[in-house]
CSV table of C-alpha atoms and ligand atoms in Angstrom, one decimal:
chain,number,residue,atom,x,y,z
M,105,UNK,CA,11.1,2.6,-7.7
M,106,UNK,CA,8.7,1.2,-5.1
M,107,UNK,CA,7.6,-2.4,-5.6
M,108,UNK,CA,4.1,-3.4,-4.6
M,109,UNK,CA,2.6,-6.8,-4.9
M,110,UNK,CA,-0.9,-8.3,-4.9
M,111,UNK,CA,-0.9,-11.4,-2.7
M,112,UNK,CA,-3.7,-13.8,-1.8
M,113,UNK,CA,-3.3,-17.6,-1.6
M,114,UNK,CA,-6.3,-18.7,-3.6
M,115,UNK,CA,-7.7,-18.2,-7.1
M,116,UNK,CA,-10.4,-15.6,-7.8
M,117,UNK,CA,-9.5,-13.3,-5.0
M,118,UNK,CA,-9.1,-10.2,-7.2
M,119,UNK,CA,-5.2,-10.1,-7.3
M,120,UNK,CA,-5.0,-9.5,-11.1
M,121,UNK,CA,-7.9,-7.1,-11.0
M,122,UNK,CA,-6.3,-5.0,-8.3
M,123,UNK,CA,-2.9,-5.0,-10.1
M,124,UNK,CA,-4.4,-3.9,-13.3
M,125,UNK,CA,-6.6,-1.1,-12.0
M,126,UNK,CA,-4.0,0.3,-9.6
M,127,UNK,CA,-1.3,0.2,-12.2
M,128,UNK,CA,-3.5,1.8,-14.8
M,129,UNK,CA,-4.6,4.6,-12.5
M,130,UNK,CA,-0.9,5.3,-11.5
M,131,UNK,CA,0.0,5.4,-15.2
M,132,UNK,CA,-3.0,7.5,-16.1
M,133,UNK,CA,-1.8,10.0,-13.4
M,134,UNK,CA,1.6,10.2,-15.2
M,135,UNK,CA,3.8,7.8,-13.2
M,136,UNK,CA,5.9,5.3,-15.1
M,137,UNK,CA,4.8,1.8,-14.1
M,138,UNK,CA,6.3,-1.6,-14.6
M,139,UNK,CA,3.9,-4.5,-14.3
M,140,UNK,CA,5.3,-8.0,-13.5
M,141,UNK,CA,3.1,-11.0,-14.3
M,142,UNK,CA,4.4,-13.6,-11.8
M,143,UNK,CA,1.5,-16.0,-12.2
M,144,UNK,CA,2.0,-18.9,-14.7
M,145,UNK,CA,-1.7,-18.6,-15.5
M,146,UNK,CA,-0.7,-15.3,-17.0
M,147,UNK,CA,-4.1,-13.5,-16.7
M,148,UNK,CA,-2.4,-10.1,-16.4
M,149,UNK,CA,-0.5,-10.7,-19.7
M,150,UNK,CA,-3.8,-11.7,-21.3
M,151,UNK,CA,-5.8,-8.8,-19.9
M,152,UNK,CA,-3.3,-6.4,-21.4
M,153,UNK,CA,-3.7,-8.1,-24.8
M,154,UNK,CA,-0.1,-9.1,-24.9
M,155,UNK,CA,0.9,-12.2,-26.8
M,156,UNK,CA,4.1,-14.0,-25.9
M,157,UNK,CA,5.9,-15.0,-29.1
M,158,UNK,CA,8.0,-18.2,-28.9
M,159,UNK,CA,11.4,-16.4,-28.9
M,160,UNK,CA,10.4,-13.5,-26.7
M,161,UNK,CA,11.9,-13.4,-23.3
M,162,UNK,CA,9.5,-13.4,-20.4
M,163,UNK,CA,9.7,-13.3,-16.6
M,164,UNK,CA,11.1,-16.9,-16.8
M,165,UNK,CA,14.2,-15.8,-18.7
M,166,UNK,CA,14.6,-12.7,-16.5
M,167,UNK,CA,14.5,-14.7,-13.3
M,168,UNK,CA,16.9,-17.3,-14.6
M,169,UNK,CA,19.2,-14.5,-15.7
M,170,UNK,CA,19.3,-15.7,-19.3
M,171,UNK,CA,18.6,-12.2,-20.5
M,172,UNK,CA,19.1,-8.7,-19.1
M,173,UNK,CA,16.0,-7.5,-17.2
M,174,UNK,CA,15.4,-4.7,-19.8
M,175,UNK,CA,15.1,-7.3,-22.5
M,176,UNK,CA,12.1,-8.8,-20.8
M,177,UNK,CA,10.2,-5.5,-20.7
M,178,UNK,CA,7.5,-4.7,-23.3
M,179,UNK,CA,5.4,-1.6,-24.0
M,180,UNK,CA,1.6,-2.0,-23.5
M,181,UNK,CA,-1.3,-0.3,-25.2
M,182,UNK,CA,-1.4,2.2,-22.4
M,183,UNK,CA,0.9,5.3,-21.9
M,184,UNK,CA,3.5,4.9,-19.1
M,185,UNK,CA,2.6,1.2,-18.6
M,186,UNK,CA,5.2,-1.5,-19.3
M,187,UNK,CA,5.1,-5.3,-18.7
M,188,UNK,CA,7.3,-8.2,-18.0
M,189,UNK,CA,4.9,-10.9,-19.3
M,190,UNK,CA,4.7,-14.6,-18.5
M,191,UNK,CA,3.2,-17.8,-19.9
M,192,UNK,CA,2.7,-21.2,-18.4
M,193,UNK,CA,6.4,-22.1,-18.9
M,194,UNK,CA,7.0,-19.8,-15.8
M,195,UNK,CA,6.3,-22.9,-13.7
M,196,UNK,CA,9.7,-24.2,-14.8
M,197,UNK,CA,11.4,-21.6,-12.6
M,198,UNK,CA,10.3,-23.2,-9.3
M,199,UNK,CA,13.3,-25.6,-9.2
M,200,UNK,CA,15.7,-22.9,-10.1
M,201,UNK,CA,14.5,-20.7,-7.3
M,202,UNK,CA,14.4,-23.6,-4.8
M,203,UNK,CA,18.0,-24.6,-5.7
M,204,UNK,CA,19.5,-21.2,-5.6
M,205,UNK,CA,19.4,-20.9,-1.8
M,206,UNK,CA,18.5,-17.2,-1.9
M,207,UNK,CA,15.4,-17.7,-4.1
M,208,UNK,CA,13.4,-15.2,-2.0
M,209,UNK,CA,15.6,-12.4,-3.2
M,210,UNK,CA,16.0,-13.3,-6.9
M,211,UNK,CA,13.2,-11.1,-8.2
M,212,UNK,CA,14.5,-8.2,-6.0
M,213,UNK,CA,18.0,-8.6,-7.5
M,214,UNK,CA,16.7,-8.7,-11.1
M,215,UNK,CA,14.5,-5.6,-10.7
M,216,UNK,CA,17.4,-3.6,-9.2
M,217,UNK,CA,18.9,-2.9,-12.7
M,218,UNK,CA,15.7,-1.2,-13.9
M,219,UNK,CA,14.7,0.5,-10.7
M,220,UNK,CA,15.8,3.9,-12.1
M,221,UNK,CA,13.5,3.6,-15.1
M,222,UNK,CA,10.2,3.3,-13.3
M,223,UNK,CA,8.4,5.1,-10.5
M,224,UNK,CA,6.5,1.9,-9.5
M,225,UNK,CA,6.6,-1.8,-10.1
M,226,UNK,CA,3.3,-3.6,-9.5
M,227,UNK,CA,3.5,-7.4,-9.3
M,228,UNK,CA,0.8,-10.0,-9.8
M,229,UNK,CA,1.5,-13.0,-7.6
M,230,UNK,CA,0.5,-16.7,-8.1
M,231,UNK,CA,-2.3,-18.2,-6.0
M,232,UNK,CA,-0.2,-20.9,-4.4
M,233,UNK,CA,2.5,-20.8,-1.7
M,234,UNK,CA,5.2,-21.5,-4.2
M,235,UNK,CA,8.8,-20.4,-4.7
M,236,UNK,CA,7.5,-17.8,-7.2
M,237,UNK,CA,5.3,-16.4,-4.4
M,238,UNK,CA,8.2,-16.2,-2.0
M,239,UNK,CA,10.4,-14.3,-4.5
M,240,UNK,CA,7.5,-11.9,-5.2
M,241,UNK,CA,7.1,-11.2,-1.4
M,242,UNK,CA,10.8,-10.9,-1.1
M,243,UNK,CA,10.9,-8.2,-3.8
M,244,UNK,CA,8.1,-6.1,-2.3
M,245,UNK,CA,8.3,-2.9,-0.4
M,246,UNK,CA,4.6,-3.2,0.2
M,247,UNK,CA,1.8,-5.7,-0.1
M,248,UNK,CA,-1.9,-5.5,-1.1
M,249,UNK,CA,-4.1,-8.4,0.0
M,250,UNK,CA,-7.3,-8.7,-2.0
M,251,UNK,CA,-9.8,-11.1,-0.4
M,252,UNK,CA,-13.1,-12.3,-1.8
M,253,UNK,CA,-16.0,-11.7,0.6
M,254,UNK,CA,-16.7,-15.4,1.0
M,255,UNK,CA,-15.6,-18.3,3.3
M,256,UNK,CA,-13.0,-19.3,0.7
M,257,UNK,CA,-11.7,-15.7,0.9
M,258,UNK,CA,-11.4,-15.8,4.7
M,259,UNK,CA,-9.4,-19.1,4.4
M,260,UNK,CA,-7.1,-17.4,1.9
M,261,UNK,CA,-6.6,-14.4,4.2
M,262,UNK,CA,-5.4,-16.6,7.1
M,263,UNK,CA,-3.0,-18.6,4.8
M,264,UNK,CA,-1.7,-15.4,3.3
M,265,UNK,CA,-1.1,-13.7,6.7
M,266,UNK,CA,0.5,-16.9,7.9
M,267,UNK,CA,3.0,-16.8,5.0
M,268,UNK,CA,3.7,-13.1,5.2
M,269,UNK,CA,4.4,-13.1,9.0
M,270,UNK,CA,6.6,-16.2,8.6
M,271,UNK,CA,8.7,-14.5,5.9
M,272,UNK,CA,8.9,-11.4,8.0
M,273,UNK,CA,9.6,-12.9,11.4
M,274,UNK,CA,11.4,-16.2,10.7
M,275,UNK,CA,13.2,-15.8,7.4
M,276,UNK,CA,13.6,-12.0,7.4
M,277,UNK,CA,12.7,-12.0,3.7
M,278,UNK,CA,10.1,-9.3,4.0
M,279,UNK,CA,10.3,-6.1,6.0
M,280,UNK,CA,7.9,-3.9,3.9
M,281,UNK,CA,4.5,-2.5,4.7
M,282,UNK,CA,1.1,-4.2,4.4
M,283,UNK,CA,-1.1,-1.6,2.7
M,284,UNK,CA,-4.2,-3.5,3.6
M,285,UNK,CA,-6.8,-6.1,3.0
M,286,UNK,CA,-9.2,-5.3,0.1
M,287,UNK,CA,-12.6,-7.0,0.3
M,288,UNK,CA,-13.3,-8.2,-3.3
M,289,UNK,CA,-16.8,-8.8,-4.8
M,290,UNK,CA,-18.5,-7.1,-1.9
M,291,UNK,CA,-22.3,-7.7,-2.6
M,292,UNK,CA,-24.9,-5.0,-2.2
M,293,UNK,CA,-28.6,-5.1,-2.9
M,294,UNK,CA,-29.8,-1.6,-3.5
M,295,UNK,CA,-28.4,0.6,-0.7
M,296,UNK,CA,-27.6,-2.3,1.6
M,297,UNK,CA,-24.7,-4.6,1.9
M,298,UNK,CA,-25.8,-8.2,2.0
M,299,UNK,CA,-25.6,-9.9,5.4
M,300,UNK,CA,-23.2,-12.4,4.0
M,301,UNK,CA,-20.8,-9.7,2.8
M,302,UNK,CA,-21.3,-7.8,6.1
M,303,UNK,CA,-20.3,-10.7,8.2
M,304,UNK,CA,-17.4,-11.7,6.0
M,305,UNK,CA,-15.9,-8.2,6.1
M,306,UNK,CA,-16.4,-8.2,9.9
M,307,UNK,CA,-14.4,-11.5,10.0
M,308,UNK,CA,-11.7,-9.9,7.9
M,309,UNK,CA,-11.3,-7.1,10.4
M,310,UNK,CA,-11.1,-9.6,13.3
M,311,UNK,CA,-8.5,-11.8,11.5
M,312,UNK,CA,-6.3,-8.9,10.4
M,313,UNK,CA,-6.4,-7.4,14.0
M,314,UNK,CA,-5.4,-10.8,15.3
M,315,UNK,CA,-2.5,-11.2,13.0
M,316,UNK,CA,-1.3,-7.6,12.5
M,317,UNK,CA,-2.4,-5.9,15.6
M,318,UNK,CA,-4.4,-3.4,13.6
M,319,UNK,CA,-7.5,-3.4,11.5
M,320,UNK,CA,-6.2,-3.0,8.0
M,321,UNK,CA,-9.4,-3.6,6.0
M,322,UNK,CA,-9.6,-1.0,3.2
M,323,UNK,CA,-12.7,0.1,1.3
M,324,UNK,CA,-14.2,-2.8,-0.7
M,325,UNK,CA,-14.4,-3.5,-4.4
M,326,UNK,CA,-18.1,-4.0,-5.1
M,327,UNK,CA,-19.4,-7.0,-7.1
M,328,UNK,CA,-19.9,-5.5,-10.6
M,329,UNK,CA,-19.7,-6.4,-14.2
M,330,UNK,CA,-18.3,-2.9,-14.8
M,331,UNK,CA,-14.8,-4.0,-13.9
M,332,UNK,CA,-14.8,-6.7,-16.7
M,333,UNK,CA,-16.2,-4.2,-19.1
M,334,UNK,CA,-13.5,-1.7,-18.2
M,335,UNK,CA,-10.9,-4.3,-18.8
M,336,UNK,CA,-12.4,-5.4,-22.1
M,337,UNK,CA,-12.8,-1.9,-23.4
M,338,UNK,CA,-9.4,-0.7,-22.1
M,339,UNK,CA,-11.1,2.2,-20.2
M,340,UNK,CA,-10.6,3.4,-16.6
M,341,UNK,CA,-13.6,3.3,-14.3
M,342,UNK,CA,-13.6,7.1,-14.4
M,343,UNK,CA,-13.8,7.1,-18.1
M,344,UNK,CA,-16.9,4.8,-17.7
M,345,UNK,CA,-18.3,7.4,-15.2
M,346,UNK,CA,-18.1,4.8,-12.4
M,347,UNK,CA,-16.5,7.1,-9.8
M,348,UNK,CA,-18.0,5.2,-6.8
M,349,UNK,CA,-16.5,1.9,-8.0
M,350,UNK,CA,-13.1,3.6,-8.6
M,351,UNK,CA,-12.9,4.8,-4.9
M,352,UNK,CA,-11.2,1.7,-3.4
M,353,UNK,CA,-8.6,1.8,-6.2
M,354,UNK,CA,-7.9,5.5,-5.5
M,355,UNK,CA,-7.4,4.8,-1.8
M,356,UNK,CA,-4.8,2.1,-2.6
M,357,UNK,CA,-3.1,4.4,-5.1
M,358,UNK,CA,-2.9,7.2,-2.5
M,359,UNK,CA,-1.3,4.7,0.0
M,360,UNK,CA,1.2,3.6,-2.7
M,361,UNK,CA,2.1,7.3,-3.4
M,362,UNK,CA,2.7,7.8,0.3
M,363,UNK,CA,5.3,5.0,0.5
M,364,UNK,CA,8.7,6.4,1.7
H,78,ADP,N1,-15.9,-6.0,-9.2
H,78,ADP,C1,-16.0,-7.3,-9.7
H,78,ADP,N2,-17.1,-8.0,-9.5
H,78,ADP,C2,-17.3,-9.2,-10.0
H,78,ADP,N3,-16.3,-9.9,-10.7
H,78,ADP,C3,-15.2,-9.3,-10.9
H,78,ADP,C4,-14.9,-7.9,-10.5
H,78,ADP,N4,-13.7,-7.6,-10.8
H,78,ADP,C5,-13.2,-8.6,-11.5
H,78,ADP,N5,-14.0,-9.6,-11.6
H,78,ADP,C6,-13.8,-11.0,-12.1
H,78,ADP,O1,-13.5,-11.9,-11.1
H,78,ADP,C7,-12.6,-12.9,-11.5
H,78,ADP,C8,-11.5,-13.1,-10.5
H,78,ADP,O2,-10.7,-12.0,-10.4
H,78,ADP,P1,-9.1,-12.0,-10.6
H,78,ADP,O3,-8.6,-10.6,-10.4
H,78,ADP,O4,-8.7,-12.7,-11.8
H,78,ADP,O5,-8.6,-12.9,-9.3
H,78,ADP,P2,-7.2,-13.6,-9.0
H,78,ADP,O6,-6.2,-12.9,-9.8
H,78,ADP,O7,-7.1,-13.5,-7.5
H,78,ADP,O8,-7.4,-15.1,-9.5
H,78,ADP,C9,-12.1,-12.4,-12.9
H,78,ADP,O9,-12.8,-13.3,-13.8
H,78,ADP,C10,-12.6,-11.0,-13.0
H,78,ADP,O10,-12.9,-10.7,-14.3
H,79,MG,MG1,-4.8,-13.7,-11.2
């Protein structure tokens, strides 16, 4: 099992959207995929139409080792796609992770027992630099960094790269691959990208070259209502005949399938 997480240290950057579309395309292609909702805001759990019942174990109980990892895994409405859900109680795990001394490796350890059951594990990270975020990065073989094409997005990119390089170089908690920066809500008018999107994507290239010594900016996700419609209708972008919009998702999926 390869574990790939969607990281970006601000809200509204496209983390959950990328997780959902990437995981659904992998599952659609026949791979077994485990989704992990590691954000207490639990948008991924909601997008999948999953309701957490009071007695049902979630990621909280899995991380605290109150249940076996398998007991926190649920089927979704999609073939090949499974979920460890969360709800806002997940915030209660922060102290547990901080107190354990090896909190950055907790999720990695919990996932080890189910690694044989899935081809891929795709994790949705929280928007803050929290203990949960650290354990998500620590569990990852690879990271995807969605960034809104806005000034807020550029700030998120810098904070995110700062955290990843710190975990890699100082704490040795991450030695995986950075799949790339995915510009999110890239705005076009007709056949032209807006000048604002153009300059923000150019800045993303400069920032990622500065931090990572290579320009890792991937094809962008266009601003479009079709993504929300696809989520609401439970369809893939291909099923909605939106092949152009699906292209950036396909590129990420190919990179994930290329992981060694
Ligand atoms: N291509 C798109 N264009 C415009 N809005 C989108 C697009 N895809 C998703 N959205 C919406 O943008 C919002 C933020 O995306 P989300 O993935 O939830 O970000 P994050 O998980 O980083 O907070 C969501 O309300 C989502 O429905
Ligand atoms: Mg989210």
